[in-house]
Amino acid sequence: MTAEAFDLIVIGGGPAGYVGAIRAAQLGMKVACIEKRKSLGGTCLNVGCIPSKALLHSSEIYEQTKHHAAEHGIIAKDVKLDLSVMIKKKDDVVTSLTQGIDYLFKKNKVTRYVGAAVIMGNGVVAVKKEQGEPESLRAKNILIATGSEVAELPGVEIDEDRIVSSTGALSLKEVPNKLIVIGGGVIGLEMGSVWRRLGAEVEVVEYLDEIVPGQDEEIRKAFRKTLEKQGIKFRTSTKVLGAVKDKKSVTLTVEPSKGGAQEKITADVVLVAIGRKPNTKNLGLKEAGVELDDRGRIKVNDHFETNKKTIYAVGDVIAGPMLAHKAEEDAIAAVEIMAGQKGHVNYDLMPAVIYTHPEVASVGATEEKLKEKGIEYNKGKFPFAANSRAKAVGKTEGFVKILACKKTDKVLGVHIIGIQAGTMIAEAVTAMEYGASAEDIARTCHSHPDLNEAIKEAALDVAKRAIHI
Ligand code: FAD
Ligand code: NAI
């Protein structure tokens, strides 16, 4: 039987794969997308960004109603949690969004295949289905967008019951009395926040001497303090040596990262969140001769092309931050390049957000990075405690910090900790994409009373002329 022919076969239906497939179809290509999950959307929609944000939102409502409604004169007695309803609501959000991608595929005439893809060489890809013979497809170009999977910790075997990855942590059947999170990164703190708000005691064990490594130090310190105030405990500079499970609990043996006395800590549930690794297994990469880099990611040039002409790769499976918006930008640039256009991604201005309360959002250089590079800068800072909207809604924690070049005033980095920092950072990204100076932001009219006025004031503070502090 002859293989069905396409211009492009996309392997993986996550933010990289589905967005790449749609953009390629818009550019006139005949596109197939092979996804082994039954639903489209990849990690992001099924077990990542979306369900975690749904639970963050629901758990925030619970926490606010239970502990803070009275501050607003709202008397909510006997507030109770029905966890199964909360989890179902999250699942419904996921279903509705993943089905939305099916609709977008139909609208854009992307042909969808359900099954595991294996690259066979010479433009042929086999689709291994749950039942029946594999199907062969052929295309001029192949775009690998197979994403990433949970990184495992030797000695702490994930069973998605007592020892869970982020996937299990999104669907716990009851609120644990105690949750130990291994890894003080984004997943650990977002999921730790969810379960803390729902009533669990949460302790985070982090190998390094700091949480969220890579963030601006001032932000990191403020963030840790605020999470501690919420009741999350941190055990930094600590190594987990192994886990022993019984029916009800898990006991971890830990010791200081630099060596020292061992200790045992016990919890009902342990979440392993020490990072993710590229998903390159069983794809036929070795047989096809596609090269990986030293960290097991698919190696691509700045056109997203592997060492094999006509095979491209994007998203979590290549180098760069493992973020959904990065995956989407990669994919759009890659297919535009295939179509002869000048696709481009500005990795220097890739925003990153932690969706806790308060949120943490950043773009561009940290203060530490600027010092390391010997770049002289001015710093403007504005606290939400002096922002009228933050005051009005009673969420005054945090600040905006803007770093601008001492010589040119060009904005080099923006870091925000505070309510809705994730939404606010978009203003900074746009300004920086256009090469804005701090004065440009300071002279831009901002609506009142809005949280974004804190960005304007921080920009004014770069020249030490903020109005409200
Ligand atoms: P994926 O989304 O992993 O998609 C790859 C797809 O390829 C998968 O569906 C997989 O089934 C499929 N696949 C793999 N191999 C094959 C094969 N051989 N054949 C067919 N299909 C295959 N990022 C953010 O930007 N913001 C967030 O708030 C955020 N929250 C997150 C929360 C959690 C709990 C997690 C785990 C991640 C989060 N991320 C977030 C990261 C984000 O999910 C990823 O960066 C993003 O999904 C990467 O997209 P991708 O398309 O490269 O890969
Ligand atoms: P991460 O890289 O953010 O954090 C992992 C943390 O674990 C680090 O602090 C690291 O020092 C620590 N660690 C590593 N090995 C350890 C060990 N053996 N013992 C103790 N600590 C250890 O990874 P995380 O949180 O698993 O997230 C994976 C990816 O998903 C990230 O790259 C992130 O970008 C993405 N993500 C993004 C979100 C967002 O944008 N809001 C939300 C959730 C995930």
Coordinates of C-alpha atoms and ligand atoms in Angstrom, one line a residue:
M1 CA 0.0 0.0 0.0
T2 CA 1.4 3.4 -0.8
A3 CA 1.9 5.8 2.1
E4 CA -0.4 8.8 2.2
A5 CA 1.6 11.9 1.2
F6 CA 1.8 15.2 3.1
D7 CA 3.9 18.4 2.9
L8 CA 4.5 18.2 6.7
I9 CA 4.1 15.5 9.3
V10 CA 4.1 16.9 12.8
I11 CA 4.9 14.4 15.6
G12 CA 3.2 15.4 18.9
G13 CA 0.1 17.4 19.5
G14 CA 1.2 19.7 22.3
P15 CA 1.7 23.5 22.1
A16 CA 4.6 23.0 19.8
G17 CA 3.0 20.4 17.6
Y18 CA -0.6 21.6 17.3
V19 CA 0.4 25.3 16.8
G20 CA 3.0 24.3 14.2
A21 CA 0.4 22.2 12.4
I22 CA -2.2 25.0 12.3
R23 CA 0.4 27.6 11.2
A24 CA 1.7 25.2 8.5
A25 CA -1.9 24.7 7.2
Q26 CA -2.4 28.4 7.2
L27 CA 0.6 28.7 5.0
G28 CA -0.9 26.3 2.5
M29 CA 0.8 23.0 3.5
K30 CA -1.0 19.7 3.6
V31 CA -0.4 18.7 7.2
A32 CA -0.7 15.5 9.3
C33 CA -0.3 15.6 13.1
I34 CA 0.4 12.3 14.9
E35 CA -0.4 12.3 18.7
K36 CA -0.2 9.2 20.8
R37 CA -2.6 10.6 23.5
K38 CA -6.3 10.3 22.7
S39 CA -6.7 14.0 23.4
L40 CA -4.7 16.8 21.7
G41 CA -2.9 19.6 23.7
G42 CA 0.1 17.7 25.0
T43 CA 1.5 18.1 28.5
C44 CA 0.3 21.7 28.6
L45 CA -3.4 21.1 28.2
N46 CA -3.7 17.6 29.6
V47 CA -1.4 17.4 32.6
G48 CA 0.4 20.7 32.8
C49 CA -0.3 24.4 32.5
I50 CA -4.1 24.2 32.2
P51 CA -5.1 21.7 34.9
S52 CA -2.5 23.3 37.3
K53 CA -3.9 26.7 36.8
A54 CA -7.5 25.5 37.2
L55 CA -6.6 24.0 40.6
L56 CA -4.6 27.1 41.6
H57 CA -7.7 29.1 40.9
S58 CA -10.1 26.8 42.7
S59 CA -7.8 26.4 45.7
E60 CA -7.4 30.2 45.9
I61 CA -11.2 30.7 46.0
Y62 CA -11.4 28.1 48.8
E63 CA -8.6 29.8 50.8
Q64 CA -10.0 33.3 50.3
T65 CA -13.5 32.2 51.2
K66 CA -12.4 30.3 54.3
H67 CA -9.9 32.7 55.7
H68 CA -10.3 36.1 54.1
A69 CA -14.0 36.6 53.2
A70 CA -14.7 38.1 56.7
E71 CA -12.2 40.9 56.0
H72 CA -14.6 42.0 53.3
G73 CA -17.7 41.7 55.5
I74 CA -18.7 38.5 53.9
I75 CA -19.7 35.9 56.4
A76 CA -19.2 32.4 55.0
K77 CA -19.8 29.9 57.8
D78 CA -19.0 26.3 57.6
V79 CA -16.9 26.5 54.4
K80 CA -16.2 22.9 53.2
L81 CA -14.2 21.4 50.5
D82 CA -15.6 18.8 48.0
L83 CA -12.4 17.8 46.4
S84 CA -14.0 15.5 43.9
V85 CA -16.0 18.4 42.5
M86 CA -12.9 20.6 42.4
I87 CA -11.0 17.9 40.5
K88 CA -13.9 17.3 38.1
K89 CA -14.1 21.0 37.3
K90 CA -10.4 20.9 36.5
D91 CA -11.0 17.9 34.3
D92 CA -13.9 19.6 32.5
V93 CA -11.7 22.6 31.7
V94 CA -9.1 20.2 30.2
T95 CA -11.7 18.4 28.1
S96 CA -13.2 21.5 26.8
L97 CA -9.8 23.0 25.7
T98 CA -8.5 19.8 24.2
Q99 CA -11.6 19.4 22.2
G100 CA -11.2 22.9 21.1
I101 CA -8.0 21.9 19.3
D102 CA -9.8 19.1 17.5
Y103 CA -12.2 21.8 16.2
L104 CA -9.2 24.0 15.2
F105 CA -7.6 21.0 13.3
K106 CA -10.9 20.5 11.4
K107 CA -11.2 24.2 10.6
N108 CA -7.6 24.3 9.3
K109 CA -7.9 20.9 7.6
V110 CA -5.1 19.3 9.6
T111 CA -5.4 15.5 9.4
R112 CA -5.0 13.9 12.8
Y113 CA -3.7 10.5 13.5
V114 CA -3.9 8.8 16.9
G115 CA -0.9 6.6 17.6
A116 CA 2.8 6.6 18.4
A117 CA 5.0 7.9 15.5
V118 CA 8.2 6.2 14.5
I119 CA 10.5 7.9 11.9
M120 CA 11.4 5.3 9.3
G121 CA 13.7 7.4 7.1
N122 CA 13.3 8.9 3.6
G123 CA 10.4 11.0 4.7
V124 CA 8.3 8.1 5.9
V125 CA 6.7 8.0 9.4
A126 CA 4.9 4.9 10.8
V127 CA 1.9 5.4 13.0
K128 CA 1.6 2.6 15.6
K129 CA -2.0 2.4 16.7
E130 CA -3.4 0.6 19.7
Q131 CA -4.8 -2.0 17.4
G132 CA -4.1 -3.2 13.9
E133 CA -1.1 -2.7 11.6
P134 CA 1.0 0.5 11.7
E135 CA 0.0 3.0 9.0
S136 CA 2.7 4.6 6.8
L137 CA 2.7 8.4 6.0
R138 CA 5.1 10.2 3.8
A139 CA 6.0 13.9 3.8
K140 CA 8.5 16.5 2.4
N141 CA 9.2 17.7 6.0
I142 CA 8.9 16.2 9.5
L143 CA 8.5 18.3 12.6
I144 CA 9.4 16.6 15.8
A145 CA 7.4 18.1 18.8
T146 CA 7.4 15.2 21.2
G147 CA 7.9 17.4 24.3
S148 CA 9.2 16.2 27.6
E149 CA 8.5 13.9 30.5
V150 CA 9.0 13.8 34.2
A151 CA 12.7 13.5 35.4
E152 CA 13.0 10.6 37.8
L153 CA 14.9 10.5 41.1
P154 CA 16.8 7.3 41.7
G155 CA 15.5 5.6 44.9
V156 CA 12.2 7.5 44.8
E157 CA 10.1 5.5 42.4
I158 CA 7.0 7.3 41.2
D159 CA 3.8 5.2 41.5
E160 CA 1.3 8.2 41.0
D161 CA -0.4 7.1 44.3
R162 CA 1.9 7.9 47.3
I163 CA 4.9 9.1 45.3
V164 CA 3.5 11.3 42.6
S165 CA 4.8 13.4 39.7
S166 CA 3.0 16.6 38.8
T167 CA 0.4 14.4 36.9
G168 CA -0.5 12.5 40.1
A169 CA -0.5 15.7 42.1
L170 CA -3.2 17.1 39.8
S171 CA -5.6 14.3 40.8
L172 CA -5.0 13.3 44.4
K173 CA -8.2 11.7 45.8
E174 CA -7.9 13.3 49.2
V175 CA -6.0 16.2 50.8
P176 CA -2.8 14.7 52.3
N177 CA -2.1 15.6 56.0
K178 CA 1.5 16.1 54.9
L179 CA 2.9 16.6 51.4
I180 CA 6.7 16.6 50.9
V181 CA 7.7 18.2 47.6
I182 CA 11.1 17.2 46.2
G183 CA 12.3 20.2 44.2
G184 CA 11.8 23.9 44.9
G185 CA 11.1 24.8 41.3
V186 CA 8.0 26.0 39.5
I187 CA 6.0 22.8 39.7
G188 CA 6.9 22.2 43.3
L189 CA 5.8 25.7 44.4
E190 CA 2.6 25.8 42.2
M191 CA 1.4 22.4 43.3
G192 CA 2.7 22.9 46.8
S193 CA 0.6 26.0 47.0
V194 CA -2.5 24.2 45.8
W195 CA -2.3 21.5 48.5
R196 CA -1.2 23.9 51.2
R197 CA -4.4 26.0 50.5
L198 CA -6.5 22.9 50.6
G199 CA -5.2 22.1 54.1
A200 CA -2.0 20.0 53.7
E201 CA 1.2 20.6 55.6
V202 CA 3.7 21.2 52.9
E203 CA 7.5 20.8 53.1
V204 CA 9.7 21.5 50.2
V205 CA 13.1 19.7 50.0
E206 CA 15.5 21.5 47.6
Y207 CA 19.0 20.3 46.7
L208 CA 20.4 23.8 46.2
D209 CA 20.6 26.5 48.9
E210 CA 17.8 28.5 47.2
I211 CA 14.4 28.0 45.7
V212 CA 13.6 28.9 42.1
P213 CA 17.2 29.1 41.0
G214 CA 17.8 31.5 38.1
Q215 CA 15.3 34.1 39.3
D216 CA 16.5 37.5 40.4
E217 CA 17.8 37.2 43.9
E218 CA 15.8 40.0 45.4
I219 CA 12.6 38.4 44.0
R220 CA 13.6 35.0 45.2
K221 CA 14.2 36.1 48.7
A222 CA 10.8 38.0 48.9
F223 CA 9.1 35.0 47.3
R224 CA 10.4 32.5 49.8
K225 CA 9.4 34.8 52.7
T226 CA 5.9 35.1 51.4
L227 CA 5.5 31.4 50.9
E228 CA 6.8 30.7 54.4
K229 CA 4.2 33.1 55.7
Q230 CA 1.6 31.0 53.9
G231 CA 2.9 28.0 55.9
I232 CA 5.1 26.3 53.3
K233 CA 8.3 25.0 55.0
F234 CA 11.6 24.8 53.2
R235 CA 14.5 22.5 53.7
T236 CA 17.1 23.7 51.3
S237 CA 20.7 22.4 50.7
T238 CA 19.2 18.9 51.2
K239 CA 19.7 15.7 49.3
V240 CA 17.1 12.9 49.1
L241 CA 18.8 9.5 49.3
G242 CA 15.8 7.3 49.0
A243 CA 12.2 6.5 49.9
V244 CA 10.5 3.7 51.7
K245 CA 6.7 3.3 51.4
D246 CA 4.1 1.6 53.5
K247 CA 0.4 1.6 53.1
K248 CA -0.2 5.0 54.6
S249 CA 3.0 6.9 54.3
V250 CA 6.4 7.5 52.6
T251 CA 9.6 8.0 54.6
L252 CA 12.4 9.8 52.9
T253 CA 16.0 9.6 54.0
V254 CA 17.7 13.0 53.5
E255 CA 21.1 14.5 54.3
P256 CA 22.7 17.9 53.7
S257 CA 23.7 18.3 50.0
K258 CA 27.3 18.7 51.1
G259 CA 27.2 15.5 53.2
G260 CA 26.5 15.1 56.9
A261 CA 24.0 13.5 59.3
Q262 CA 21.1 11.6 57.7
E263 CA 17.6 12.3 58.8
K264 CA 14.2 10.6 58.1
I265 CA 11.1 12.6 57.2
T266 CA 7.7 11.2 56.6
A267 CA 4.6 12.3 54.7
D268 CA 1.4 10.8 53.3
V269 CA 2.3 11.9 49.8
V270 CA 5.6 12.8 48.1
L271 CA 5.7 14.9 44.9
V272 CA 8.8 14.5 42.8
A273 CA 9.3 17.8 40.9
I274 CA 13.0 18.0 40.0
G275 CA 12.7 19.0 36.4
R276 CA 11.7 17.4 33.1
K277 CA 13.6 15.6 30.4
P278 CA 13.2 15.6 26.6
N279 CA 11.0 12.9 25.1
T280 CA 13.1 11.2 22.5
K281 CA 12.4 7.5 23.2
N282 CA 11.1 5.0 20.6
L283 CA 11.0 7.7 17.9
G284 CA 13.5 6.0 15.6
L285 CA 15.9 8.9 16.0
K286 CA 19.0 6.7 16.3
E287 CA 18.1 4.7 13.2
A288 CA 17.4 7.9 11.3
G289 CA 20.7 9.3 12.4
V290 CA 19.3 12.4 14.2
E291 CA 21.8 13.8 16.6
L292 CA 21.1 14.7 20.3
D293 CA 23.1 17.2 22.4
D294 CA 24.9 16.4 25.6
R295 CA 21.7 16.7 27.6
G296 CA 19.7 14.3 25.4
R297 CA 17.8 17.0 23.6
I298 CA 17.4 17.0 19.8
K299 CA 20.2 19.2 18.3
V300 CA 18.9 21.8 15.9
N301 CA 20.4 24.8 14.0
D302 CA 18.9 28.3 14.2
H303 CA 16.4 27.2 11.6
F304 CA 15.2 24.4 13.9
E305 CA 16.6 21.8 11.4
T306 CA 18.3 18.7 12.8
N307 CA 21.5 17.3 11.2
K308 CA 19.1 15.5 8.8
K309 CA 17.7 17.8 6.2
T310 CA 13.9 17.9 6.2
I311 CA 13.7 16.8 9.8
Y312 CA 13.0 19.6 12.2
A313 CA 12.4 19.8 16.0
V314 CA 10.8 22.3 18.3
G315 CA 9.5 22.8 21.9
D316 CA 10.5 21.0 25.0
V317 CA 12.4 18.4 23.0
I318 CA 15.1 20.9 22.0
A319 CA 17.2 23.3 24.0
G320 CA 15.7 26.3 25.8
P321 CA 13.2 26.9 28.6
M322 CA 10.5 24.2 28.8
L323 CA 7.6 26.6 28.5
A324 CA 4.4 26.3 26.4
H325 CA 4.8 29.8 24.9
K326 CA 8.4 29.1 23.9
A327 CA 7.2 25.8 22.3
E328 CA 4.6 27.7 20.3
E329 CA 7.0 30.4 19.1
D330 CA 9.6 27.7 18.1
A331 CA 6.9 25.9 16.0
I332 CA 5.6 29.0 14.3
A333 CA 9.1 30.1 13.4
A334 CA 10.1 26.6 12.2
V335 CA 7.2 26.2 9.8
E336 CA 7.5 29.7 8.5
I337 CA 11.1 29.0 7.7
M338 CA 10.0 25.8 5.9
A339 CA 7.6 28.0 3.9
G340 CA 10.5 30.3 2.9
Q341 CA 9.7 33.0 5.4
K342 CA 11.9 34.5 8.0
G343 CA 10.7 32.9 11.2
H344 CA 12.5 34.1 14.3
V345 CA 12.3 33.7 18.1
N346 CA 13.7 36.2 20.5
Y347 CA 14.9 34.0 23.4
D348 CA 16.2 36.9 25.3
L349 CA 12.7 38.2 25.8
M350 CA 10.9 35.1 26.8
P351 CA 8.7 35.8 29.8
A352 CA 8.5 33.3 32.7
V353 CA 5.8 33.2 35.3
I354 CA 5.1 31.3 38.5
Y355 CA 1.4 31.2 39.1
T356 CA 1.4 31.1 42.9
H357 CA 0.0 33.8 45.1
P358 CA 1.6 36.3 44.7
E359 CA 2.7 35.5 41.2
V360 CA 6.3 35.9 40.1
A361 CA 7.0 37.1 36.5
S362 CA 10.2 38.1 34.8
V363 CA 11.7 39.0 31.5
G364 CA 15.2 39.8 30.4
A365 CA 18.3 40.0 32.6
T366 CA 18.4 39.6 36.4
E367 CA 20.5 42.0 38.5
E368 CA 23.0 39.2 39.1
K369 CA 23.4 38.6 35.3
L370 CA 24.0 42.3 34.6
K371 CA 26.7 42.3 37.4
E372 CA 28.3 39.2 36.0
K373 CA 28.4 40.7 32.5
G374 CA 29.8 44.0 33.9
I375 CA 26.8 46.0 32.5
E376 CA 26.1 49.2 34.4
Y377 CA 22.5 49.7 35.2
N378 CA 20.0 51.9 37.1
K379 CA 17.3 50.3 39.1
G380 CA 13.7 51.4 39.7
K381 CA 11.5 49.7 42.2
F382 CA 7.9 50.3 43.2
P383 CA 6.0 48.4 45.9
F384 CA 2.4 47.3 45.4
A385 CA 1.7 48.7 48.9
A386 CA 1.8 52.1 47.2
N387 CA -0.4 51.1 44.3
S388 CA -4.0 52.2 44.7
R389 CA -5.6 49.2 43.0
A390 CA -3.5 46.7 45.0
K391 CA -4.7 48.6 48.1
A392 CA -8.3 48.6 47.0
V393 CA -8.3 44.8 46.6
G394 CA -6.2 44.2 49.6
K395 CA -3.3 42.5 47.8
T396 CA -0.3 44.7 48.5
E397 CA 2.5 42.1 48.7
G398 CA 5.4 42.5 46.3
F399 CA 7.0 45.0 44.0
V400 CA 8.0 45.8 40.4
K401 CA 11.7 46.1 39.6
I402 CA 13.0 47.6 36.4
L403 CA 16.7 47.4 35.4
A404 CA 17.8 49.9 32.7
C405 CA 21.1 50.5 31.0
K406 CA 23.0 53.3 32.9
K407 CA 24.2 54.8 29.6
T408 CA 21.2 54.5 27.3
D409 CA 18.2 53.9 29.7
K410 CA 17.2 50.9 27.6
V411 CA 15.2 48.4 29.7
L412 CA 17.2 45.3 30.2
G413 CA 15.1 43.4 32.7
V414 CA 11.8 43.5 34.5
H415 CA 10.9 41.4 37.6
I416 CA 7.6 41.4 39.3
I417 CA 6.3 39.7 42.4
G418 CA 2.7 40.5 43.1
I419 CA -0.9 40.0 42.3
Q420 CA -1.4 39.3 38.5
A421 CA 2.3 39.7 37.8
G422 CA 1.9 37.2 34.9
T423 CA -0.5 39.4 33.1
M424 CA 1.4 42.5 33.9
I425 CA 4.7 41.3 32.5
A426 CA 3.3 41.4 28.9
E427 CA 3.6 45.1 29.0
A428 CA 7.3 44.9 29.8
V429 CA 7.8 42.3 27.1
T430 CA 6.1 44.4 24.4
A431 CA 8.0 47.5 25.5
M432 CA 11.3 45.6 25.5
E433 CA 10.6 44.1 22.0
Y434 CA 10.4 47.6 20.7
G435 CA 13.7 48.6 22.5
A436 CA 11.9 50.9 25.0
S437 CA 13.8 53.0 27.5
A438 CA 12.6 53.3 31.1
E439 CA 11.6 56.9 30.2
D440 CA 9.4 55.5 27.3
I441 CA 7.4 53.4 29.8
A442 CA 7.3 56.2 32.3
R443 CA 5.9 58.6 29.7
T444 CA 3.2 56.1 28.5
C445 CA -0.2 56.8 29.9
H446 CA -1.4 54.0 32.1
S447 CA -5.1 53.6 33.1
H448 CA -6.1 54.3 36.7
P449 CA -6.5 52.6 39.1
D450 CA -4.6 49.7 37.7
L451 CA -1.9 47.4 38.9
N452 CA 0.2 48.3 35.8
E453 CA 0.7 51.8 37.2
A454 CA 3.3 50.1 39.4
I455 CA 5.3 49.4 36.2
K456 CA 5.0 53.1 35.2
E457 CA 6.1 54.1 38.7
A458 CA 9.0 51.7 38.7
A459 CA 10.1 53.1 35.4
L460 CA 9.9 56.6 36.9
D461 CA 11.9 55.4 39.8
V462 CA 14.7 54.4 37.4
A463 CA 15.3 58.2 37.2
K464 CA 14.4 58.5 40.9
R465 CA 11.2 60.5 40.2
A466 CA 8.4 58.1 41.1
I467 CA 5.3 60.1 42.2
H468 CA 3.7 57.8 44.8
I469 CA 6.7 56.8 47.0
Ligands
FAD1 P1 4.3 18.5 25.1 O1 3.3 19.4 25.5 O2 4.9 17.6 26.1 O3 3.7 17.7 23.9 C1 4.3 16.6 23.3 C2 3.3 15.6 22.8 O4 3.9 14.7 22.0 C3 2.6 14.8 23.9 O5 1.2 15.0 23.9 C4 3.0 13.4 23.7 O6 2.0 12.5 24.0 C5 3.3 13.4 22.2 N1 4.3 12.4 21.8 C6 5.5 12.1 22.3 N2 6.1 11.1 21.6 C7 5.2 10.8 20.6 C8 5.3 9.9 19.5 N3 6.4 9.1 19.3 N4 4.3 9.8 18.7 C9 3.2 10.6 18.8 N5 3.1 11.5 19.8 C10 4.1 11.6 20.7 N6 4.5 26.0 30.7 C11 4.1 27.3 30.7 O7 4.5 28.0 29.8 N7 3.2 27.8 31.6 C12 2.7 27.0 32.6 O8 1.9 27.5 33.4 C13 3.2 25.7 32.7 N8 2.7 24.9 33.6 C14 3.1 23.6 33.7 C15 2.6 22.8 34.7 C16 3.0 21.4 34.8 C17 2.5 20.6 35.9 C18 3.9 20.9 33.8 C19 4.3 19.5 33.8 C20 4.3 21.7 32.8 C21 4.0 23.0 32.7 N9 4.4 23.9 31.7 C22 4.1 25.2 31.7 C23 5.4 23.4 30.7 C24 4.6 23.1 29.4 O9 3.6 22.2 29.6 C25 5.6 22.6 28.3 O10 6.6 23.5 28.1 C26 4.8 22.4 27.0 O11 3.8 21.5 27.1 C27 5.8 21.9 25.9 O12 5.1 21.8 24.7 P2 5.6 20.7 23.6 O13 4.6 20.7 22.6 O14 7.0 20.9 23.3 O15 5.5 19.3 24.4
NAI2 P1 12.4 23.2 37.7 O1 13.6 23.0 36.9 O2 11.6 24.4 37.7 O3 12.8 23.0 39.3 C1 13.4 21.8 39.7 C2 13.9 22.1 41.1 O4 14.3 20.9 41.7 C3 15.1 23.0 41.0 O5 15.0 24.0 42.0 C4 16.3 22.1 41.3 O6 17.4 22.7 41.9 C5 15.6 21.1 42.2 N1 16.3 19.7 42.2 C6 16.8 19.1 41.1 N2 17.3 17.9 41.5 C7 16.9 17.8 42.9 C8 17.1 16.7 43.8 N3 17.7 15.6 43.5 N4 16.6 16.9 45.1 C9 16.0 18.1 45.4 N5 15.9 19.1 44.5 C10 16.3 18.9 43.3 O7 11.5 21.9 37.4 P2 10.0 21.5 37.6 O8 9.5 22.4 38.8 O9 9.9 20.1 37.7 O10 9.3 22.0 36.3 C11 9.6 21.4 35.1 C12 9.5 22.3 33.9 O11 8.1 22.7 33.7 C13 10.2 23.6 34.2 O12 11.2 23.7 33.2 C14 9.2 24.7 34.0 O13 9.6 25.7 33.1 C15 8.0 24.0 33.5 N6 6.8 24.6 34.2 C16 6.5 25.9 34.0 C17 5.5 26.4 34.7 C18 5.1 27.9 34.5 O14 5.6 28.4 33.5 N7 4.3 28.5 35.4 C19 4.7 25.7 35.7 C20 5.2 24.3 35.9 C21 6.2 23.8 35.2

